Short mmCIF file of C-alpha atoms and ligand atoms in Angstrom, two decimals:
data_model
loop_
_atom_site.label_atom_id
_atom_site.label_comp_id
_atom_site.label_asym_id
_atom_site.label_seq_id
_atom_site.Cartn_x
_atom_site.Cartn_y
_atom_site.Cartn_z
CA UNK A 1 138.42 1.66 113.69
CA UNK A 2 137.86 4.31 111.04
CA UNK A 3 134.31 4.04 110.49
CA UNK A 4 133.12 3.86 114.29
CA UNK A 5 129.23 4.12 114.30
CA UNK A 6 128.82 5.31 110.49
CA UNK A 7 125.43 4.60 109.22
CA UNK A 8 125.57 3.42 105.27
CA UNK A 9 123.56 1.99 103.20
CA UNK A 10 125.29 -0.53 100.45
CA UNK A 11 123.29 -1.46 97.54
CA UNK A 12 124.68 -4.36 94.91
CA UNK A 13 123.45 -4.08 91.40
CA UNK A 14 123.54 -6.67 88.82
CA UNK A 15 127.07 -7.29 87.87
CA UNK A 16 129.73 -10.20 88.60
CA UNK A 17 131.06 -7.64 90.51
CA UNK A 18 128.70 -7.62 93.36
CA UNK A 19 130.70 -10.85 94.65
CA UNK A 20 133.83 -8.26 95.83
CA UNK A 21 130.53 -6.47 97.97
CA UNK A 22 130.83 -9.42 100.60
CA UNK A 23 134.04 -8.66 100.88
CA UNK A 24 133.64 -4.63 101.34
CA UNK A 25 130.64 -5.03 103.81
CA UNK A 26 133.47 -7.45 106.06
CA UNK A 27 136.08 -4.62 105.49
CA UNK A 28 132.85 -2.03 106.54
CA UNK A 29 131.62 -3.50 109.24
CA UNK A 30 135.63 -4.06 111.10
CA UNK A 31 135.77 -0.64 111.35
CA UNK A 32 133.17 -0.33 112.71
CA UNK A 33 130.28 1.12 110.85
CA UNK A 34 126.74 -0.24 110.70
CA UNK A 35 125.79 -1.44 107.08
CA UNK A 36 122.40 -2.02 105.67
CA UNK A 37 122.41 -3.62 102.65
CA UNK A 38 120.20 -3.60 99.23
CA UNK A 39 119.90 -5.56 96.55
CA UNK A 40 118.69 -5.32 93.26
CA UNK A 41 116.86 -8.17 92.03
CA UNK A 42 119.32 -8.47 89.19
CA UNK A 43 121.97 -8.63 91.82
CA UNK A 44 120.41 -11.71 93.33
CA UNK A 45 122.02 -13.99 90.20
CA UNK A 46 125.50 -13.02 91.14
CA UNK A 47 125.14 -13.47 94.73
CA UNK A 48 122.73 -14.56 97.40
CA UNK A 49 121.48 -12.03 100.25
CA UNK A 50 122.38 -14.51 102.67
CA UNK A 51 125.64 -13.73 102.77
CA UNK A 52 125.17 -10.43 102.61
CA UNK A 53 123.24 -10.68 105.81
CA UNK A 54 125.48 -12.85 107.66
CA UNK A 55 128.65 -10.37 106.77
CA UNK A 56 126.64 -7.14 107.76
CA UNK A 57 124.77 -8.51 110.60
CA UNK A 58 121.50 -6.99 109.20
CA UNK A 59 118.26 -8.02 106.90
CA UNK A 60 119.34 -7.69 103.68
CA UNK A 61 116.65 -5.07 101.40
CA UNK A 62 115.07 -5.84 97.67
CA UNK A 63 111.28 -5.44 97.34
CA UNK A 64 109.40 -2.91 98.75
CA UNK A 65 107.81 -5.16 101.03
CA UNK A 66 109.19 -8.22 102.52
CA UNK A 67 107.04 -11.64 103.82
CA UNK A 68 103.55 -12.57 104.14
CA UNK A 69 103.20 -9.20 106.53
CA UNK A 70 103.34 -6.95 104.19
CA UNK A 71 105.41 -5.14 106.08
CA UNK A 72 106.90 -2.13 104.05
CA UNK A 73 110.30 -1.45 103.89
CA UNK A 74 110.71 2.34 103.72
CA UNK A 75 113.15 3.81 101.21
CA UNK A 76 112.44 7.17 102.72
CA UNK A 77 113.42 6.43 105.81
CA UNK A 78 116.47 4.49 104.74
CA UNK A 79 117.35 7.29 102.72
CA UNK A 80 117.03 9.66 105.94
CA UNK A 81 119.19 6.90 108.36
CA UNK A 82 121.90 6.60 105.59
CA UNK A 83 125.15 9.18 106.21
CA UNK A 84 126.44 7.60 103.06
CA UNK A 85 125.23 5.38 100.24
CA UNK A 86 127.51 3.49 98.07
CA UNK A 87 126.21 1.82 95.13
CA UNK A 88 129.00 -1.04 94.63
CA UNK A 89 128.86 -2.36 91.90
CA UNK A 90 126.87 -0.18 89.68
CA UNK A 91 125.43 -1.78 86.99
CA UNK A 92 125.40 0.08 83.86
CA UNK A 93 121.75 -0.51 83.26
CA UNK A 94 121.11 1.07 87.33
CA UNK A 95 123.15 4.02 86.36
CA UNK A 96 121.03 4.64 83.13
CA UNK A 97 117.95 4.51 85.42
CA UNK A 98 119.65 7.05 87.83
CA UNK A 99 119.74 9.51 85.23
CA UNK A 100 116.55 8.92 84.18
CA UNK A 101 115.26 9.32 87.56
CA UNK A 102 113.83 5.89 87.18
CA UNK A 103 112.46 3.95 90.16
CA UNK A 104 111.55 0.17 89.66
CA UNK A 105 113.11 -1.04 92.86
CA UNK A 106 114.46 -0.28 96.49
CA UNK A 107 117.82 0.63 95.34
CA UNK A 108 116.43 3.16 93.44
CA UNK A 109 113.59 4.38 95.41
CA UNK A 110 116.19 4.56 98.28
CA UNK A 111 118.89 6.77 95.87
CA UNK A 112 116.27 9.21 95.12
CA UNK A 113 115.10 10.24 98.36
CA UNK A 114 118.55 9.57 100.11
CA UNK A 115 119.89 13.42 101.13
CA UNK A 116 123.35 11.88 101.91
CA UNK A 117 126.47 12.02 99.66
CA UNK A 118 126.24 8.72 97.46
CA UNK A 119 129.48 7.08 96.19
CA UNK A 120 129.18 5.21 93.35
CA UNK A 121 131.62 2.55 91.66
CA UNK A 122 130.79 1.25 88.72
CA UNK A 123 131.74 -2.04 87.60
CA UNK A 124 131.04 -2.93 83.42
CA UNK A 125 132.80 -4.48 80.72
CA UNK A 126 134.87 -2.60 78.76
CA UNK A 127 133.09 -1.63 76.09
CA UNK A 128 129.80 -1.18 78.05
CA UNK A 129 132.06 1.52 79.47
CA UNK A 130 133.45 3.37 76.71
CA UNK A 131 130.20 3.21 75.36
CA UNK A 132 129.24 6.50 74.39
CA UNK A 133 125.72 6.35 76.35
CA UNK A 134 127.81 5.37 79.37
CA UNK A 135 130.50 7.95 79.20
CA UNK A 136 127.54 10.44 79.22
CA UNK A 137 125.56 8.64 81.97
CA UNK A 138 128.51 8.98 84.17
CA UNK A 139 129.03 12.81 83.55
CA UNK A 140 125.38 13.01 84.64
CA UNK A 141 125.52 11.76 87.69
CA UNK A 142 128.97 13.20 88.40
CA UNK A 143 126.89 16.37 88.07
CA UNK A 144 124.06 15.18 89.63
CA UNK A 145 126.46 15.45 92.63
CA UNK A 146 127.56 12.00 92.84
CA UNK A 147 130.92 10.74 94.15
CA UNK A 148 132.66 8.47 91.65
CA UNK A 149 135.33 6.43 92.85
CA UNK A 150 136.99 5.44 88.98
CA UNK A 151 136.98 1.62 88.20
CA UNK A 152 139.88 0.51 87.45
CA UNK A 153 142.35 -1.58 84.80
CA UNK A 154 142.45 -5.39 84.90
CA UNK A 155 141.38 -8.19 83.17
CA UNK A 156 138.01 -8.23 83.20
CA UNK A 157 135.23 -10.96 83.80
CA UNK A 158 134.88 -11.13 79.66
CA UNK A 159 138.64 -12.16 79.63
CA UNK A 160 139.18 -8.70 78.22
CA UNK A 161 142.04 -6.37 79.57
CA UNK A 162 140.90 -2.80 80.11
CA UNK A 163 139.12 -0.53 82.36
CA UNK A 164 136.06 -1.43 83.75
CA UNK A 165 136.31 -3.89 86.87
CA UNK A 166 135.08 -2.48 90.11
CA UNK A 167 137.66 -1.02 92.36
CA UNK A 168 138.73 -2.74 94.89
CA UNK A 169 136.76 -3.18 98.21
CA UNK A 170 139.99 -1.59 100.27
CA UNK A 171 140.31 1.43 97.53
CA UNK A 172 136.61 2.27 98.37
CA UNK A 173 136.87 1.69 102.70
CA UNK A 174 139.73 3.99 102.31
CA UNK A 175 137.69 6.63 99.80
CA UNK A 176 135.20 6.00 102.56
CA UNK A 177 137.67 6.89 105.38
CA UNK A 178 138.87 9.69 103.68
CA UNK A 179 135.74 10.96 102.62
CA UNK A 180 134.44 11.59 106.11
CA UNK A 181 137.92 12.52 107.57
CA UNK A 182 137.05 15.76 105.23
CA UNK A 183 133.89 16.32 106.20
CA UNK A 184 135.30 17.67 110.17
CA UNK A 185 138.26 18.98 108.90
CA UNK A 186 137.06 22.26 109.00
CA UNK A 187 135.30 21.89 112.74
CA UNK A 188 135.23 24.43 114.95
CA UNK A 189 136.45 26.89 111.90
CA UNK A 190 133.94 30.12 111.00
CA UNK A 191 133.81 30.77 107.33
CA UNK A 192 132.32 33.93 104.91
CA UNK A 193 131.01 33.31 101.83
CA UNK A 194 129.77 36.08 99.40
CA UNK A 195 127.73 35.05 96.43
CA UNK A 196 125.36 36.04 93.78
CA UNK A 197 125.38 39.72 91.67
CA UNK A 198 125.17 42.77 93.32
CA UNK A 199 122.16 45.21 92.09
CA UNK A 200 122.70 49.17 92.02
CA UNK A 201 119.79 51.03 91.86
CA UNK A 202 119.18 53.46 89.14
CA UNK A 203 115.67 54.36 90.43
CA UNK A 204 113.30 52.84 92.61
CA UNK A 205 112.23 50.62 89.35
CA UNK A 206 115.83 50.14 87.90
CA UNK A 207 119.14 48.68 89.11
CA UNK A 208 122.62 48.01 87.22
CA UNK A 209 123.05 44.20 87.25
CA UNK A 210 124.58 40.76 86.12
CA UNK A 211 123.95 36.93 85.44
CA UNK A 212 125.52 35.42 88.17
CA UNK A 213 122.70 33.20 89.54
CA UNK A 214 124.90 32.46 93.10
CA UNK A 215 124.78 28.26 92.31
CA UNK A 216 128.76 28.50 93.28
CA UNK A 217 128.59 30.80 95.89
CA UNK A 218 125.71 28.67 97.28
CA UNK A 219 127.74 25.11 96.64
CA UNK A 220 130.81 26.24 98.48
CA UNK A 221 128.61 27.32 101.57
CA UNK A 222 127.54 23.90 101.48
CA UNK A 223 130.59 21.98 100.72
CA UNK A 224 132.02 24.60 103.71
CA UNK A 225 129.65 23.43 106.33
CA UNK A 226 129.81 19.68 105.05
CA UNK A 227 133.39 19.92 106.23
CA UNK A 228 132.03 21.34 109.63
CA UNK A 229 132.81 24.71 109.39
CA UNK A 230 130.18 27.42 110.53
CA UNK A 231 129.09 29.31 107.18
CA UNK A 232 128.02 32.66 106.84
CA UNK A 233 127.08 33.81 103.68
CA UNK A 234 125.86 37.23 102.34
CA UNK A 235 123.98 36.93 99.50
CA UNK A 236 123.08 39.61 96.66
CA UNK A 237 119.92 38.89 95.07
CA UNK A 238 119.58 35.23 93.80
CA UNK A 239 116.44 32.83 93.86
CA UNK A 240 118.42 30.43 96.00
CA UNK A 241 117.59 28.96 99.24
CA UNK A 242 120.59 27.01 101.62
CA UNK A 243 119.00 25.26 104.84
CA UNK A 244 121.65 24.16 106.75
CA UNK A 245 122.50 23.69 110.62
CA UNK A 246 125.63 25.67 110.15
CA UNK A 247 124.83 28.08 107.53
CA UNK A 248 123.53 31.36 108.51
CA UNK A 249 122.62 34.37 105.58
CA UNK A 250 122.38 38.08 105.24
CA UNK A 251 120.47 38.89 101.73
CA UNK A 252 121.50 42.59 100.47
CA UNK A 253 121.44 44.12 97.59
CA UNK A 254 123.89 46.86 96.43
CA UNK A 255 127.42 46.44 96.95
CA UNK A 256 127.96 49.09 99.64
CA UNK A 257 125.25 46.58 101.58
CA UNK A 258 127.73 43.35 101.02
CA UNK A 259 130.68 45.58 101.83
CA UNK A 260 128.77 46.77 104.66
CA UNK A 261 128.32 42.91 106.06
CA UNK A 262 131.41 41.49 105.18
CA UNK A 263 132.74 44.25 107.23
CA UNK A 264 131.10 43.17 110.29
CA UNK A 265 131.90 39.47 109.82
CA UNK A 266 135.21 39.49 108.81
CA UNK A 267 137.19 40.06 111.69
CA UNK A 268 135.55 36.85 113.26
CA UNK A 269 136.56 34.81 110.09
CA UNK A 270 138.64 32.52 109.61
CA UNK A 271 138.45 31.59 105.59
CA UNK A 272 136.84 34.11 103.24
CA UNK A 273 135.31 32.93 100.10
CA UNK A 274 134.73 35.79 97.60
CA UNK A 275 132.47 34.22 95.13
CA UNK A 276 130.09 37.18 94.62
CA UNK A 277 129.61 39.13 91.16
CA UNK A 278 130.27 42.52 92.61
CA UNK A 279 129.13 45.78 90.40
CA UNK A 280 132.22 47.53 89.94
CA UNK A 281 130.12 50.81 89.95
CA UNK A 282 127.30 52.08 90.85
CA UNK A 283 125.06 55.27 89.20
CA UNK A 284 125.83 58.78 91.58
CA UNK A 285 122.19 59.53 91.80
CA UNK A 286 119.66 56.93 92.72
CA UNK A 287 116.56 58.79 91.39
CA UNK A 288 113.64 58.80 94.53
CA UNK A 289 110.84 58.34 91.51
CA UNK A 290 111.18 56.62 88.59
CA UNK A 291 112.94 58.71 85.55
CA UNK A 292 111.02 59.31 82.80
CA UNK A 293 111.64 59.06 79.40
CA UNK A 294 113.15 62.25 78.01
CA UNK A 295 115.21 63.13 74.88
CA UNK A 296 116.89 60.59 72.66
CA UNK A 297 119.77 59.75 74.72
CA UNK A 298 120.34 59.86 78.49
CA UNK A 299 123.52 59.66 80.35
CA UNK A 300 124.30 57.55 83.76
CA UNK A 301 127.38 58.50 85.32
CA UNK A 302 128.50 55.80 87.76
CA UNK A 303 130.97 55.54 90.76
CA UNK A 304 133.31 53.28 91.71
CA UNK A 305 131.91 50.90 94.59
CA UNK A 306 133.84 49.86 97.16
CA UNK A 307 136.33 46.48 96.34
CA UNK A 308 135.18 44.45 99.14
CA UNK A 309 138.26 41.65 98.25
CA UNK A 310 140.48 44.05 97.73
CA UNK A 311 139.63 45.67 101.53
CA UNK A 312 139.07 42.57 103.10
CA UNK A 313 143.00 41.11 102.02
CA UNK A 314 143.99 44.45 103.18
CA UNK A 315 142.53 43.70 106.76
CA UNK A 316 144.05 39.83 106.59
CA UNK A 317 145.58 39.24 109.73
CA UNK A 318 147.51 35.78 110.57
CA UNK A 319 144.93 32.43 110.83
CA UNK A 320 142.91 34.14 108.47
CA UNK A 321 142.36 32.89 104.53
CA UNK A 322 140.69 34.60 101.82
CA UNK A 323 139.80 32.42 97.98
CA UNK A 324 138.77 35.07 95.55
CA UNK A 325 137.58 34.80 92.56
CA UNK A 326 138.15 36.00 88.76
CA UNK A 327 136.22 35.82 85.67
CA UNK A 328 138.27 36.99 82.64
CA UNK A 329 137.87 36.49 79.15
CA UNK A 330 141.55 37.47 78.02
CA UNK A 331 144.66 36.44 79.39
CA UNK A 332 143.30 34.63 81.65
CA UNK A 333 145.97 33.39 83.89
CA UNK A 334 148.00 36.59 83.95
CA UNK A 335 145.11 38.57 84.93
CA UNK A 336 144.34 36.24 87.89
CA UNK A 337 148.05 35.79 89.30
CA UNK A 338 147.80 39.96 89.31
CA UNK A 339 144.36 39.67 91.10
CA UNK A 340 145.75 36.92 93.49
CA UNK A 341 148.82 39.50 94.08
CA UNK A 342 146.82 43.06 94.40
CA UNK A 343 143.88 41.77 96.71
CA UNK A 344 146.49 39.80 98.99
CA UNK A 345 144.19 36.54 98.40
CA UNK A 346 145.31 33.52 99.36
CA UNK A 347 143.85 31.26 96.35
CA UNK A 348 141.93 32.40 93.19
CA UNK A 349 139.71 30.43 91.80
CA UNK A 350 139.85 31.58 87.36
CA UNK A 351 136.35 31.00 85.66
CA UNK A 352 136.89 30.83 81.94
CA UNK A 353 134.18 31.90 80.33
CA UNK A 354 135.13 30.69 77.33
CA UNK A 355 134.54 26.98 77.63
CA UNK A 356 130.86 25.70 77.01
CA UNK A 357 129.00 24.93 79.86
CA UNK A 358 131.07 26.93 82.51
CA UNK A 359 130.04 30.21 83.68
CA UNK A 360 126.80 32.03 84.87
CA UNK A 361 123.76 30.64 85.17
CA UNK A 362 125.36 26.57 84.41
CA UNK A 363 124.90 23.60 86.89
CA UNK A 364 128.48 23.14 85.42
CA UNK A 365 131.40 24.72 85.78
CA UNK A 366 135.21 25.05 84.66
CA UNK A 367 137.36 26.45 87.21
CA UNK A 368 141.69 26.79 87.53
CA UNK A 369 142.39 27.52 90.76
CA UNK A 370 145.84 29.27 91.96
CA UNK A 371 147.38 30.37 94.80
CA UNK A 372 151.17 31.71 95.77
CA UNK A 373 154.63 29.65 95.10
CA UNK A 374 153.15 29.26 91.57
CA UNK A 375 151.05 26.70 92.91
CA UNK A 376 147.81 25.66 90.04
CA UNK A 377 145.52 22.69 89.92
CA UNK A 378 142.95 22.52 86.62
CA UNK A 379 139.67 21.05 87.10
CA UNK A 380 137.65 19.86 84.28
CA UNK A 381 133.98 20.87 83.63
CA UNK A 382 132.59 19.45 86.30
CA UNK A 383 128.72 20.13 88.38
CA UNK A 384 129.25 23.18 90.48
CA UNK A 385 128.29 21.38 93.75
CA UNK A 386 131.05 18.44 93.11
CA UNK A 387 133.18 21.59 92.38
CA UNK A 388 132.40 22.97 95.56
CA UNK A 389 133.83 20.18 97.19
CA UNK A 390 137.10 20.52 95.03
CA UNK A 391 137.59 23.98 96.26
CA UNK A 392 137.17 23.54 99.40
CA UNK A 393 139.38 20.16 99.61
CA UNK A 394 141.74 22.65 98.16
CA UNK A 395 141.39 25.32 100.83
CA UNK A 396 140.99 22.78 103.28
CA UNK A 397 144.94 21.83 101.96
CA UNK A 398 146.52 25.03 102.30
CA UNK A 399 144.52 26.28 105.43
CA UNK A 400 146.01 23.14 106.76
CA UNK A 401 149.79 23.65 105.86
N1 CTP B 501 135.22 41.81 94.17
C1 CTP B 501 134.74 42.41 95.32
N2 CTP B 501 134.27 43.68 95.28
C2 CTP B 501 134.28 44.37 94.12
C3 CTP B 501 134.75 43.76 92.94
C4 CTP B 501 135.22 42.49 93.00
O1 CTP B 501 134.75 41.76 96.38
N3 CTP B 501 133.80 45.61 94.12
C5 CTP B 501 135.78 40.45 94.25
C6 CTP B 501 135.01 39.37 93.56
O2 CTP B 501 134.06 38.78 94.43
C7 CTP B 501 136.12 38.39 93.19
C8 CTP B 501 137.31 39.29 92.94
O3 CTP B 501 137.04 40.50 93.65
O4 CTP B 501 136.45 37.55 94.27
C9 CTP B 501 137.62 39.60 91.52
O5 CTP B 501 136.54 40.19 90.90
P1 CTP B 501 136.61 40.74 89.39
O6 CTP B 501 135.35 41.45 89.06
O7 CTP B 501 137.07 39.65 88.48
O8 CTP B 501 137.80 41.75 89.54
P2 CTP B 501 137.90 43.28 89.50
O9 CTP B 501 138.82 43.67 90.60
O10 CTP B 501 136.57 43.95 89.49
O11 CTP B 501 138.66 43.51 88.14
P3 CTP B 501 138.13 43.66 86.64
O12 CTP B 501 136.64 43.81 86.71
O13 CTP B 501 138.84 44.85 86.15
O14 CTP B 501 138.58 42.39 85.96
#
């Protein structure tokens, strides 16, 4: 049994679809996890929540309260119980209310205060689907953070042949399967992440800095620790917060102070994430009082800081892994294979700056990601938490081989 005491929450939307959920909460429940299922009440037409209740052993969810009692049925709490929710089918009208944020029943109440990872797998006719409102819907919730698991090509309830039905209930058990096989696959591992810009002090009032918010750094922490591994990450200055169990974080400031950190954590490391925006230099003189304004021009020499990638691949010893990171705006892929080579990483991860949407400051992002034997996989623009995840399934595939 694959799914041996997993808590999920199913929820069946309106579609002809919904009657393949039976058969997914019978494939759920043999391996063994514990299923509480939700219904829209569009879902009820297509199929009735007693057999949803019979199959999954459980009271089967639609209003907000149930009976005569009164008795409340508590989409927080579900939300809280749930280690996964799966929305199978998704309707296309409950995924335009997801991106809306709209919340006219259980299923929707639950999604928004649910703080697990929700899979989703929609199920629509073919055009519904190619619709453009759709298409868009979908890349919202992808960003959102959702997990899609693609529907796929058949003949379709309408009689027409296309994309659109609902995967099947074993392609989603075995998403399922694999979905939580990743998140201990890096148990018992320690991992560094740096993130955010660096800030170099010109005066006590002043600093030398750049846009990079930390939202990837930040992401990949999480999608680290998701996967079990016990995160460290040392921060520059960014507005962002990460509570996790395994996540621990140093804030600094300049890059001698990241250097400074990384140095201390790194020979206790096992996979190094190098996501920060590190000054390159740094002014010679940090002025004890602010300057003041004199003459027409003024000149700032700076100093090289210290390449914390570069000294950290240096240090590398065997069982350890280091992903840096390069943002380039010309010749991209050249540049980063030289990178990957001269900083002895193991995996670069390329932002191009060049595509809309990707970059600093973006929920979004557009990453290639590289390593050695020539080895590249291309990611489209995607939400920087779901891209998170594709990192660190890709470290997770290397560190393993
Ligand atoms: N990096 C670092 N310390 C520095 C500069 C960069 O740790 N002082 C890391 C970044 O976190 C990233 C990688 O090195 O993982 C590449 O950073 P980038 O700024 O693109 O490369 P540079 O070596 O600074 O090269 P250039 O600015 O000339 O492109």
């Amino acid at each position: 049994m694959n799914l041996e005491g997993r808590k999920i929450v199913l929820a069946v939307t309106g579609s002809i679809a919904a009657y393949k959920s039976a058969h997914l909460v019978r494939l759920l429940v043999k391996e063994g996890a514990t299923v509480k299922v939700l219904m829209t009440p569009a879902a009820h037409d297509f199929i009735t929540p007693l057999t949803l209740s019979t199959l999954s052993k459980n009271p089967v969810l639609t209003a907000f309260s149930e009976g005569n009692q009164g008795e409340w049925n508590n989409h927080v709490e579900l939300g809280l119980w749930a280690e996964v929710m799966i929305i199978a089918p998704l309707s296309a009208n409950t995924l335009g209310k997801m991106v809306q944020g709209i919340c006219d029943n259980l299923v929707l109440a639950t999604y928004l205060s649910a703080r697990c990872p929700v899979i989703i797998a929609p199920a629509m006719d073919l055009d519904m689907l190619q619709h453009p409102s759709t298409l868009q819907n979908l890349e919202a919730v992808a960003r959102f953070g959702n997990h899609l698991v693609e529907p796929g090509v058949g003949e379709l309830a309408s009689g027409l042949i296309g994309k659109g039905r609902m995967a099947e209930p074993e392609e989603i058990v075995d998403y399922l399967i694999a979905f939580f096989r990743q998140q201990n696959r890096l148990s018992g591992k320690t991992a560094l992440v740096t993130a955010g810009p660096t800030h170099e002090a010109i005066d006590p009032v002043r600093f030398i800095g750049n846009n990079s918010t930390g939202k990837m750094g930040y992401a990949i922490a999480e999608a680290l620790a998701a996967s079990g591994a016990e995160v460290h990450v040392v921060s520059g200055p960014t507005h962002l917060a990460l509570e996790h169990p395994r996540v621990s974080i140093t804030r600094v400031t300049s890059a001698r102070e990241m250097y400074d950190a990384c140095q201390q954590k790194f020979p206790t490391t096992q996979i190094a994430v190098l996501s920060a925006a590190v000054a390159d230099y740094r002014p010679v003189v940090q002025a004890q009082s602010k300057i003041k304004k004199s003459g027409e021009n003024i000149k700032l020499e700076l100093t090289q800081n210290p390449d914390i990638a570069a000294e950290l691949g240096r240090q590398k010893k065997a069982g350890q892994f280091v992903v840096g990171f390069a943002l380039e705006t010309d010749n991209e892929r050249a540049n980063a294979e030289k990178k990957l080579a001269t900083k002895n990483f193991d995996l670069i991860v390329l932002n191009s700056l060049r595509d809309a949407g990707a970059g600093f400051g973006h929920d979004t992002n557009k990453v290639t990601v590289m390593g050695k034997k020539a080895f590249v996989r291309e990611f489209p623009l995607k939400s920087k938490k779901q891209l998170a995840y594709d990192i660190v399934d890709t470290i997770i595939q290397h560190v393993g081989s």
